[in-house]
XYZ file of C-alpha atoms in Angstrom:
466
model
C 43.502 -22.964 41.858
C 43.166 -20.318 44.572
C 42.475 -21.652 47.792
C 41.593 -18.645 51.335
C 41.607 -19.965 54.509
C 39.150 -19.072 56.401
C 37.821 -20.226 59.823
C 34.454 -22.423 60.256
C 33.560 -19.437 62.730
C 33.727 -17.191 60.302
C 31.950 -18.871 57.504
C 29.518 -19.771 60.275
C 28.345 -16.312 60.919
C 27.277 -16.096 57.498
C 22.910 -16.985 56.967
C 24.275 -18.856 54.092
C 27.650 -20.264 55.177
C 29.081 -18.089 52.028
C 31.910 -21.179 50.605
C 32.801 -19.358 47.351
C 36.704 -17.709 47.489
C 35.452 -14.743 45.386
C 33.437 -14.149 48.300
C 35.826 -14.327 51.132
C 38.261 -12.389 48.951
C 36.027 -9.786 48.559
C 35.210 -9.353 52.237
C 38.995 -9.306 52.845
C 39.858 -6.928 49.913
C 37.258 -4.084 50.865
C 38.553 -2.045 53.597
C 37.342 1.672 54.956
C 38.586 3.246 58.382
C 34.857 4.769 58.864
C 32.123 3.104 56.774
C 28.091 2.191 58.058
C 26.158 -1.044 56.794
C 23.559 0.146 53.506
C 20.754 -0.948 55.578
C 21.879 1.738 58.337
C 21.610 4.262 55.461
C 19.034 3.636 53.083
C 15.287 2.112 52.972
C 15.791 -1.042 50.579
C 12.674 -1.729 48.112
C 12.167 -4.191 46.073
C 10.806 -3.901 42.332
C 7.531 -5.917 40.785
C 6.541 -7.571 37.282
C 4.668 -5.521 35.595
C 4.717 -7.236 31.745
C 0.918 -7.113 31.710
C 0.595 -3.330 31.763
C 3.117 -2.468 29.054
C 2.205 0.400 27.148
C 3.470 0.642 23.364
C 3.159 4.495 23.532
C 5.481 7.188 25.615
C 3.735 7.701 28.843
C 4.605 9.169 32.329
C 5.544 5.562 34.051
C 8.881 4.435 32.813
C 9.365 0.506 33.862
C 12.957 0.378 34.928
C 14.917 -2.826 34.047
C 18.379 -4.144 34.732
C 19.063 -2.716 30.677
C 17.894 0.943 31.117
C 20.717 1.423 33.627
C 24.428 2.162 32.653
C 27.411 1.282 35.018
C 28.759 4.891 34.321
C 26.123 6.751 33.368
C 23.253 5.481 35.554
C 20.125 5.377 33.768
C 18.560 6.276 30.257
C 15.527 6.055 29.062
C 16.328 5.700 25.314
C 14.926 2.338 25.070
C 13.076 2.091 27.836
C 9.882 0.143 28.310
C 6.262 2.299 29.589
C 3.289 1.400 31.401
C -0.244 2.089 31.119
C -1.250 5.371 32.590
C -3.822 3.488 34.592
C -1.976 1.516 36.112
C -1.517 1.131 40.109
C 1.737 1.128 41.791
C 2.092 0.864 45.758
C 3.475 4.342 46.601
C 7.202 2.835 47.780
C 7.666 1.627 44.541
C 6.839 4.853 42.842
C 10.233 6.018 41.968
C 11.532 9.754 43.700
C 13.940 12.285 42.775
C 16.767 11.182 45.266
C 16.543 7.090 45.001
C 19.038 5.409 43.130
C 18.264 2.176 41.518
C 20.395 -0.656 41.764
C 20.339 -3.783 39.143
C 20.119 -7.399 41.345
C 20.776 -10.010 38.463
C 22.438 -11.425 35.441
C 25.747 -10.756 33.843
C 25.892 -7.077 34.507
C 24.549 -7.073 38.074
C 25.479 -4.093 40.326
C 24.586 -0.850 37.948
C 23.684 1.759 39.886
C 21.810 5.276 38.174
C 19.738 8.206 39.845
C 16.079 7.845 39.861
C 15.581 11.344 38.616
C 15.465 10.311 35.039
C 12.584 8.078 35.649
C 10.359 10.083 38.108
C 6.598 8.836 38.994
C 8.011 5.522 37.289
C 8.432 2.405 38.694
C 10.924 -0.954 38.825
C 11.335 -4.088 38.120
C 11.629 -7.173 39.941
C 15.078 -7.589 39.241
C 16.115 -4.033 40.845
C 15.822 -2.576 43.618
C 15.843 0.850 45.035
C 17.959 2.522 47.395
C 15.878 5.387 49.320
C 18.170 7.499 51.437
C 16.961 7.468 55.742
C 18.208 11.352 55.648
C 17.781 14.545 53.994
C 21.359 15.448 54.551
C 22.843 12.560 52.401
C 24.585 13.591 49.127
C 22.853 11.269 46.820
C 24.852 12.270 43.717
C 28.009 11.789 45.281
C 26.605 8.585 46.389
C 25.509 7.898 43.043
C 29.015 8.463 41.799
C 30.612 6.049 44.569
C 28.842 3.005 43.190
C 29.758 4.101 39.662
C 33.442 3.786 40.699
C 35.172 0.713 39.771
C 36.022 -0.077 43.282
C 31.775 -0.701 44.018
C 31.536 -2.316 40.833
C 34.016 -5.010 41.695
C 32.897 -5.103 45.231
C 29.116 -5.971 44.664
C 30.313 -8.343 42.000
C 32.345 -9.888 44.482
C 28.965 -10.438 46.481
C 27.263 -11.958 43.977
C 26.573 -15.923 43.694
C 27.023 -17.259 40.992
C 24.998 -20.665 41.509
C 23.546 -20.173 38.506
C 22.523 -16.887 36.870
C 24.564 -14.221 38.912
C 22.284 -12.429 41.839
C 22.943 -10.464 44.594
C 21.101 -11.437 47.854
C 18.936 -9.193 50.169
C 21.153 -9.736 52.942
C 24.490 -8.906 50.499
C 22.902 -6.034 49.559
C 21.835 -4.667 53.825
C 25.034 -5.508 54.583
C 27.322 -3.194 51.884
C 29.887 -1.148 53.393
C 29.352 2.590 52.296
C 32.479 4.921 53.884
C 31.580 7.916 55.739
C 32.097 11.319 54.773
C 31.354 14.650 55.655
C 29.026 16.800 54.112
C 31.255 19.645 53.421
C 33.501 16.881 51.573
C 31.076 15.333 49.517
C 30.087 18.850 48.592
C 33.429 19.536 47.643
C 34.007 16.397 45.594
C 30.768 17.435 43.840
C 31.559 20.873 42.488
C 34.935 19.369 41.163
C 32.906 16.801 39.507
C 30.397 19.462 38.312
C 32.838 20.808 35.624
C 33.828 17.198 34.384
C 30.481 16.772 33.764
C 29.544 19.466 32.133
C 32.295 18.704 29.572
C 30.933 15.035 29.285
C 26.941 16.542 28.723
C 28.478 18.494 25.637
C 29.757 15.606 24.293
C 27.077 13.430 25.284
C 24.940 16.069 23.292
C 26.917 15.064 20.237
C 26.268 11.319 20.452
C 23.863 9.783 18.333
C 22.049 6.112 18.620
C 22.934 3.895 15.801
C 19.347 3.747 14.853
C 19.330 7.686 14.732
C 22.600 7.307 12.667
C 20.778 5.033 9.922
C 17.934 7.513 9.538
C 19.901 9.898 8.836
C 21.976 8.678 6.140
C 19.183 6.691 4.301
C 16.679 9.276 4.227
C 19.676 11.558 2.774
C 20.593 9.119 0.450
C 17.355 7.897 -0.706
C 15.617 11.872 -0.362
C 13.018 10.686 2.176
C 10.690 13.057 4.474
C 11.557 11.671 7.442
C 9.302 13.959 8.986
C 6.158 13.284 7.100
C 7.014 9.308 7.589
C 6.763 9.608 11.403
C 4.132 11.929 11.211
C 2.051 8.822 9.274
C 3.666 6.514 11.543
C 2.160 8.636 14.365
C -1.286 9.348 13.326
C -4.127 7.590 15.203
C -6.646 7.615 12.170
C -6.246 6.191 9.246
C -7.920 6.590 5.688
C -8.192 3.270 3.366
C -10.375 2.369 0.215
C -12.428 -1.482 -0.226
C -9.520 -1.507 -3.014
C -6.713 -0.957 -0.711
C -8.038 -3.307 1.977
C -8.031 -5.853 -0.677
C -5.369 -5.108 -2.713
C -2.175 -7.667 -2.351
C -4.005 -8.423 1.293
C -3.190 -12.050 1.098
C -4.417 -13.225 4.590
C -7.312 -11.048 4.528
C -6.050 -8.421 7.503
C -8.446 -5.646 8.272
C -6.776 -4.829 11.175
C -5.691 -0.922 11.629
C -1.968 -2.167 12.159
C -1.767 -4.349 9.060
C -3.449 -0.633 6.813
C -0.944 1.403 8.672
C 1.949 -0.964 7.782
C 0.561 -0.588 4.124
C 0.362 3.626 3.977
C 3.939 3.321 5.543
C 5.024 1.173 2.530
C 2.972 2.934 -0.140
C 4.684 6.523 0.964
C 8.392 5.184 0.494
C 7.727 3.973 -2.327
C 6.078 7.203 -3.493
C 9.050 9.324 -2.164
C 12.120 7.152 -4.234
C 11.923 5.528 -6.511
C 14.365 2.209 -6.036
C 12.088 0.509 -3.823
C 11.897 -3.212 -4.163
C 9.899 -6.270 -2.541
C 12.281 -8.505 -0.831
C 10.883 -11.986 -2.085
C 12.208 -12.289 -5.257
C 16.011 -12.186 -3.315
C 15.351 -14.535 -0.817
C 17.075 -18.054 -1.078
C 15.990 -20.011 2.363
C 14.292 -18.632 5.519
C 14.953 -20.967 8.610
C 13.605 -20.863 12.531
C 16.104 -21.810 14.999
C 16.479 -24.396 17.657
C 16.159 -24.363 21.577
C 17.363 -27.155 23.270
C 17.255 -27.398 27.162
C 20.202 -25.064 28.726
C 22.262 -24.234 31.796
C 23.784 -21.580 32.340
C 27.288 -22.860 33.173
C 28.253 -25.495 30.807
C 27.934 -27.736 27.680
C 29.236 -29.357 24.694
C 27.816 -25.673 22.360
C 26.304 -22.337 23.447
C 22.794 -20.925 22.460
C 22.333 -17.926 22.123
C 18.821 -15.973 23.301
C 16.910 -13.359 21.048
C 18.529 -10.497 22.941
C 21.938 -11.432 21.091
C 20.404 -9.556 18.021
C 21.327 -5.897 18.314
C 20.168 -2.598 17.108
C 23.604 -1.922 16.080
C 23.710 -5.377 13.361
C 26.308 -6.532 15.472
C 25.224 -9.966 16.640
C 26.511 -10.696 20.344
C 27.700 -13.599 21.463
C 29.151 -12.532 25.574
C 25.761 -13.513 27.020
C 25.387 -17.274 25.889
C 23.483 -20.341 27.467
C 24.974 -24.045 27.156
C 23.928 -27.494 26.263
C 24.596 -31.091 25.511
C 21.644 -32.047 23.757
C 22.454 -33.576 20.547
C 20.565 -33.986 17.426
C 21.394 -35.299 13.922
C 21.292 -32.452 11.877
C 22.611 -29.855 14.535
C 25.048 -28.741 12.360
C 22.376 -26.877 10.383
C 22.151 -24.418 13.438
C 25.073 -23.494 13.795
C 26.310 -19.699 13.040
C 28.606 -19.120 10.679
C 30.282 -16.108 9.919
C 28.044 -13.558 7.667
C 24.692 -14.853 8.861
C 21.812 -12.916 8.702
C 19.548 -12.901 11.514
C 16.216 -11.315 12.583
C 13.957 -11.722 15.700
C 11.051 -14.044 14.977
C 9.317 -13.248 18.038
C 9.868 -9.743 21.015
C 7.810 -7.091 21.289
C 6.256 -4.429 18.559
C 9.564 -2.314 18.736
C 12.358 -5.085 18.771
C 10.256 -7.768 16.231
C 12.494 -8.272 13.500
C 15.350 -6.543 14.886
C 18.156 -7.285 12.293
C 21.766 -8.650 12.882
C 24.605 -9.816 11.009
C 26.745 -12.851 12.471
C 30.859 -11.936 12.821
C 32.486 -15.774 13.639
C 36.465 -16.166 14.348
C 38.187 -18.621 14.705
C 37.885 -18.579 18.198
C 34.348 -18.319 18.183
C 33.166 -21.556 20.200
C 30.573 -23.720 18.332
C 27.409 -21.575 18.743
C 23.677 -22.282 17.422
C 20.590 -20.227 17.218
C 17.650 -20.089 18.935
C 14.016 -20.659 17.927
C 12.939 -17.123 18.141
C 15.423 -15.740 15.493
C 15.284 -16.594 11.736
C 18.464 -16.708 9.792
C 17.756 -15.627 6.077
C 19.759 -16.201 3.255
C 19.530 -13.752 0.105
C 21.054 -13.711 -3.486
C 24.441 -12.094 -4.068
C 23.095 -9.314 -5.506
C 22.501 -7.858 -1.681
C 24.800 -6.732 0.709
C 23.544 -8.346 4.336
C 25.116 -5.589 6.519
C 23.457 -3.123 4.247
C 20.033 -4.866 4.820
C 20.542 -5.278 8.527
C 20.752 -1.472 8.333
C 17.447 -0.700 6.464
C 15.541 -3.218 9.019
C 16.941 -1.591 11.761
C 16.248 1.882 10.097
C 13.248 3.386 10.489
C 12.742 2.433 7.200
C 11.998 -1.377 8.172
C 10.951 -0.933 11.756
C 7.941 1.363 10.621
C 6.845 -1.537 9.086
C 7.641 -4.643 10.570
C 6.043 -2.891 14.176
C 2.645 -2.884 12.167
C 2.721 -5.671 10.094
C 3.526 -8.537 12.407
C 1.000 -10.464 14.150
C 0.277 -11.038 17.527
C -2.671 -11.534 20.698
C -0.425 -8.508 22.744
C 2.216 -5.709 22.140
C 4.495 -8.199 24.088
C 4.693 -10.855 21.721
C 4.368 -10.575 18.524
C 6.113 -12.880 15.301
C 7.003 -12.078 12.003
C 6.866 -15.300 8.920
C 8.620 -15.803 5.979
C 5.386 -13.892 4.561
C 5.839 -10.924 6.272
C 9.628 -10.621 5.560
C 8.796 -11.760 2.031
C 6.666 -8.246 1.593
C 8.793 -6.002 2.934
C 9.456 -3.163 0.710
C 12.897 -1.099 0.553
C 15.416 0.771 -1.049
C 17.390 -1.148 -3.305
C 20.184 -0.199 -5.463
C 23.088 -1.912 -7.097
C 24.994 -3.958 -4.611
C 28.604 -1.588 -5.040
C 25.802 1.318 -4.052
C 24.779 -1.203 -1.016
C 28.321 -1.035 0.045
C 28.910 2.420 -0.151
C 26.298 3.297 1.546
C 27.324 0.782 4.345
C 30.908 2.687 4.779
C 29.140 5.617 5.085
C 27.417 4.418 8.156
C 30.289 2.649 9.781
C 32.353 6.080 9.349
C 29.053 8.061 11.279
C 29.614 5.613 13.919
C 33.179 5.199 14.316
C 33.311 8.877 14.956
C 30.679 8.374 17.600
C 33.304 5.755 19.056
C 35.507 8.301 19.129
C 33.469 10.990 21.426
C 32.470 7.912 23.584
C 36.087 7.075 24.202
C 36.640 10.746 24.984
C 33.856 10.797 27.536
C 35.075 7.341 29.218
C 38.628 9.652 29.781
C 36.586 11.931 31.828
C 34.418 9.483 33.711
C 37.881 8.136 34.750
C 38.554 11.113 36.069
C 35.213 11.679 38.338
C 36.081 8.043 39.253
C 39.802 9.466 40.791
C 37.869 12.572 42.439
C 35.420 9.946 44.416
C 37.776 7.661 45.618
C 40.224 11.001 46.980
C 37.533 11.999 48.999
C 36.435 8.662 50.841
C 40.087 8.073 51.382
């Protein structure tokens, strides 16, 4: 146990009499010979909800969540979420060239990116952003100091931790941000400048898994990629009585349900291995959600955000529970599960991933909004997780499941059951699968090389607010 002593006088001046020794360590750890409160620096604005006004296309208001932003490498918007053209946002929270945008909550709290990706955007409410008082203020060398892993470490030494982690409005006024010159930061910049430019060429290089998976299927199966997204794309669509009726089971007339169809009907045109995925189906079965904490328990849940677009199922981001049932046993993960998302939005429905338990793995069940599927030996799961999470699988799944909005929608057994793909021998399966896992090891590779350089902007930072 550590134990701080601290006087009541001092844990007195605190709004919330602060009791935690992380806390107190923190405050006693950070030290700078010149530094000004946040609040002294920088207008502090809070973010909104905005679920109701998500767009499915690309449009010019990027939604900024706590996941779009990168402790390194501030903020991307592969992956990011859009809203409506239409919609309204209060001018503050319309996000400006020189704001940076800081992440207020859950396990990676304290990420810190440049607004300039996301310009005209806006935030959510678990961000806020950081809007500098003066013109003269360096905001990417500012940028870069909360990048460091001295900031990271000292906002997460802020944090409480009563239940999810969350950094409080007064935590946040009250940072301590050193004072520099502005000839130094300028100088720590155009050393920095050069670094970077050696991590964009690399970062150039890098491709998403997803992008990864494209490439090697539609190599290996000879697919137009190009004409696939250009159907997937199209805003018009073409169908016969016959084709509306043809192997239309539940009667869908909808334009998403067709388009999921054409998608199908062109893959299989373009090779010829494609097979349904009923006949190698063994058991389909929802998951279980029992009431949580997010502290402790007898076994950890995980959430639908544990499937990845990578296969890899995660399991660093858990809840807990106690709540027993008779047959919980039949929920629990064991290594080489399948999984897909029953339920998430149009682009993440269906998202596949593939279950990797130790030894040390603790007891761990699934959730009701992911399906665990179990095929016939004759089919390699980690192969399969790549075709769903291809653009082979998520052109159709995005059209073919069901749901009132673009926020929610579910996939059934059905659905799954119909899915068309490229399927040859299972020692082909596997091949193919090495060949994917070699693209992206040598995408580890760059990313470990760009990391050494990052560490090195890190070094240049904290030399200059010495």
């Amino acid at each position: 146990m550590k134990i701080k002593h601290k006087e009541f006088q001092d844990i007195g001046k605190h709004p919330f009499n602060r009791l935690d020794y992380k806390y107190w360590d923190t405050q006693d750890t950070i030290h700078f010979s010149n530094y000004r409160l946040l609040k002294e620096l920088f207008f502090v604005i809070h973010g909104s909800v905005q679920t109701n006004k998500y767009s499915t296309d690309v449009t010019s208001v990027p939604y900024i969540r706590i996941g779009d932003i990168d402790y390194k490498f501030g903020i991307s918007l592969e992956g990011a979420i859009y809203l409506d053209e239409n919609v309204i946002i209060p001018e503050e929270k319309v996000i400006q060239e020189r704001d940076l945008i800081l992440a207020t909550i859950g396990a990676t709290v304290g990420k810190v990116g440049s607004g300039k990706p996301a310009m005209g955007g806006t935030h959510s409410n678990n961000t806020v952003i950081f809007r500098p008082k003066m013109e003269t203020m360096n905001m990417a060398f500012y940028e870069k100091l909360f990048q460091t892993d001295l900031f990271i470490n000292y906002i997460f030494g802020l944090v409480a931790q009563k239940a999810q982690p969350n950094l409080q409005p007064y935590e946040i006024d009250n940072i301590k941000i050193p004072v520099i010159s502005i000839k130094k930061a300028e100088t720590a910049m155009g050393l920095v400048s050069d670094i970077e430019t050696k991590i964009q060429n690399l970062k150039e290089q890098i491709r998403s898994p997803r992008e990864l998976m494209d490439l090697v299927f539609s190599r290996e199966f000879h697919i137009d990629i190009v004409k696939m997204q250009e159907l997937e794309a199209s805003k018009t669509l073409s169908v016969s009585v016959h084709s509306l009726l043809s192997g239309n089971y539940n009667l869908r007339f909808s334009s998403r349900w067709n388009k999921a169809v054409i998608l199908q009907n062109e893959l299989q045109m373009q090779t010829k291995e494609c097979k349904k995925l009923n006949p190698f189906i063994l058991e389909t079965k929802n998951g279980w959600s029992p009431l949580c904490n997010e502290e402790d328990g007898d076994f950890q849940v995980l959430g639908v955000d544990a499937i990845n677009a990578d296969t890899n199922l995660s399991f660093d981001n858990p809840k807990f529970s106690s709540v027993k049932r008779n047959n919980l046993d039949e929920y629990q993960i064991k290594d080489g599960d399948f999984f897909v998302s029953r339920g998430n939005t149009v682009d993440l429905v269906s998202l596949a991933s593939v279950a990797k338990v130790t030894g040390e793995t603790p007891y761990t069940i699934f959730p009701d909004l992911m399906i665990r599927v179990k095929f016939s030996d004759t089919i390699d799961v980690n192969y399969l997780a790549y075709i769903f999470n291809s653009f082979i699988g998520r052109f159709y799944f995005k059209y073919a499941t069901k749901g009132k909005n673009q926020t929610m929608v579910k996939v059934t057994p059905k659905e799954l059951g119909e899915f068309i793909f490229p399927c040859p021998g299972k020692k082909e399966q596997q091949r193919i699968v090495r060949e994917i896992r070699e693209e992206i090891a040598k995408q580890g590779r760059m990313k470990e090389e760009i990391l050494k350089l990052r560490q090195q902007i890190d070094e240049i930072i904290l030399q200059a607010i010495k």
